[in-house]
XYZ file of C-alpha atoms in Angstrom:
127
model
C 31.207 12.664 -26.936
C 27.776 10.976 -27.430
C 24.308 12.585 -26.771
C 23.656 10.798 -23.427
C 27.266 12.790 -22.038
C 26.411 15.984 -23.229
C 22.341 16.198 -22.083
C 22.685 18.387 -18.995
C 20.550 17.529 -16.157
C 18.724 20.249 -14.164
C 16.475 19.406 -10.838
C 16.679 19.376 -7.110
C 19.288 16.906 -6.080
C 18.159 15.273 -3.010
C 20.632 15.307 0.287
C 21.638 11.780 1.248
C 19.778 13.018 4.782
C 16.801 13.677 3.234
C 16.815 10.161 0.733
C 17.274 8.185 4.257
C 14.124 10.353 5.690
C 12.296 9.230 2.784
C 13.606 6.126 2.866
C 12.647 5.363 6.794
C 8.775 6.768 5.956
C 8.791 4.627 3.016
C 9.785 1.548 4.982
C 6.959 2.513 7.986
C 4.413 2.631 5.723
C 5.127 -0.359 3.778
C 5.357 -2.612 6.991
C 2.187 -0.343 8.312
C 0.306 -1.802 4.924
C 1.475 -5.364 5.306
C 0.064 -5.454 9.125
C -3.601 -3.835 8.275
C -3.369 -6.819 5.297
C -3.044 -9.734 7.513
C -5.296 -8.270 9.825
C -7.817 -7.678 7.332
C -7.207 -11.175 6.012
C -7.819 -12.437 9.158
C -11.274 -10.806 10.025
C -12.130 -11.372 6.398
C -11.929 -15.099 7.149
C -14.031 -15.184 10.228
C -16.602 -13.166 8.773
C -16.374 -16.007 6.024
C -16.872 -18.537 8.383
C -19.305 -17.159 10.433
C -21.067 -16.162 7.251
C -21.061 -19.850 6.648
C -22.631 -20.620 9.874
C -25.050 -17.630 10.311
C -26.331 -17.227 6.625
C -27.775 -13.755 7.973
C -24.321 -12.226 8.826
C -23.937 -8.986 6.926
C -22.758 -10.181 3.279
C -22.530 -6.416 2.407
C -19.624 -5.455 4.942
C -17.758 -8.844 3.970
C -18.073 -8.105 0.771
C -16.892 -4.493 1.260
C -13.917 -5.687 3.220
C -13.404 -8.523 0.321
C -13.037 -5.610 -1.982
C -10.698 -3.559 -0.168
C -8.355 -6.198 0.823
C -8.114 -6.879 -3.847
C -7.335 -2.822 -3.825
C -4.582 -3.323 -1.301
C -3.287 -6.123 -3.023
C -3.931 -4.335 -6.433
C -2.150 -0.654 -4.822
C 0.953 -3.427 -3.780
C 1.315 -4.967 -7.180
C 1.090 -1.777 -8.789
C 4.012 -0.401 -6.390
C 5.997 -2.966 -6.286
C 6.310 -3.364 -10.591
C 7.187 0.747 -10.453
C 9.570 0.422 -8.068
C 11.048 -2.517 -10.039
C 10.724 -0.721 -12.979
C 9.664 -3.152 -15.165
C 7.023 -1.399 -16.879
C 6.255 -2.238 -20.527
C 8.717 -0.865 -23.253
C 11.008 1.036 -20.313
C 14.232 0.097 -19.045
C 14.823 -0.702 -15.778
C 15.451 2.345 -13.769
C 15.775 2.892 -10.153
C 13.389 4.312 -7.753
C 13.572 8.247 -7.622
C 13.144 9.457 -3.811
C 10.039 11.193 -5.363
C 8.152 7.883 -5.908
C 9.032 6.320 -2.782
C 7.637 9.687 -1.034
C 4.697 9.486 -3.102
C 4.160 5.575 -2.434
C 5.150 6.312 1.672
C 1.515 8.898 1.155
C -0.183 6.310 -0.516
C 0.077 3.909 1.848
C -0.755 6.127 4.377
C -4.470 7.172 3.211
C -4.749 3.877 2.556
C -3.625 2.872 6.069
C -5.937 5.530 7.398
C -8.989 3.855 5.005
C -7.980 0.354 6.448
C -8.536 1.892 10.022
C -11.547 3.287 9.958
C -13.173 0.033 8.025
C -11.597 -2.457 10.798
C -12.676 -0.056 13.237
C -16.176 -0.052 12.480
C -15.779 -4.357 11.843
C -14.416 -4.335 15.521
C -17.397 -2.296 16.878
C -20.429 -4.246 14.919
C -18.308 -7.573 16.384
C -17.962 -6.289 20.158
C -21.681 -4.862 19.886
């Protein structure tokens, strides 16, 4: 019998109930993060262009939003390459339904971040 046979495991085993749960918030927040993106793309590029045309526009918000949208994109990457598990010097292992729990919360505050920043773009815009 080799070593990897004989090491007992000990933990909470998950319920197949409770892996879909996790699964289904996972998936929600993921496809919540991907919306806010686009739609902070999209006002990003009409500030952009409107900068263009009004010099004056606030360059501080557009550059705030600018920054955001890289973290998003840099909280994605990040993600995506643990869920792969492809990190340097590790073999590939699946996803625990710990890390897609955590990731689901991530995306959430950032969700709730997103919000509030294209809420106040939306209310300077409609002003």
């Amino acid at each position: 019998m080799n070593q990897e046979e004989s090491a007992i495991t000990f933990g909470y085993e998950a319920s197949e109930e409770e892996i879909q749960k996790v699964i289904l918030a996972w998936a929600q927040a993921t496809e919540a993060f991907h919306y806010r993106f686009a739609k902070l793309d999209r006002i990003i590029n009409t500030l952009q262009t409107t900068a263009r045309r009004q010099p004056s526009a606030s360059r501080a918000r557009l550059n705030r939003l600018i920054e955001l949208r890289q973290h998003m994109g840099d909280v994605l990457m990040t993600l995506l390459l643990d869920m792969s598990g492809q990190k340097t010097g590790q073999s590939a292992q699946l996803s625990k339904p710990g890390q897609l729990y955590s990731h689901a919360n991530l995306l959430d505050e950032l969700n709730r971040q997103i919000d509030a920043e294209l809420i106040s773009v939306t209310t300077v815009a409609q002003a």
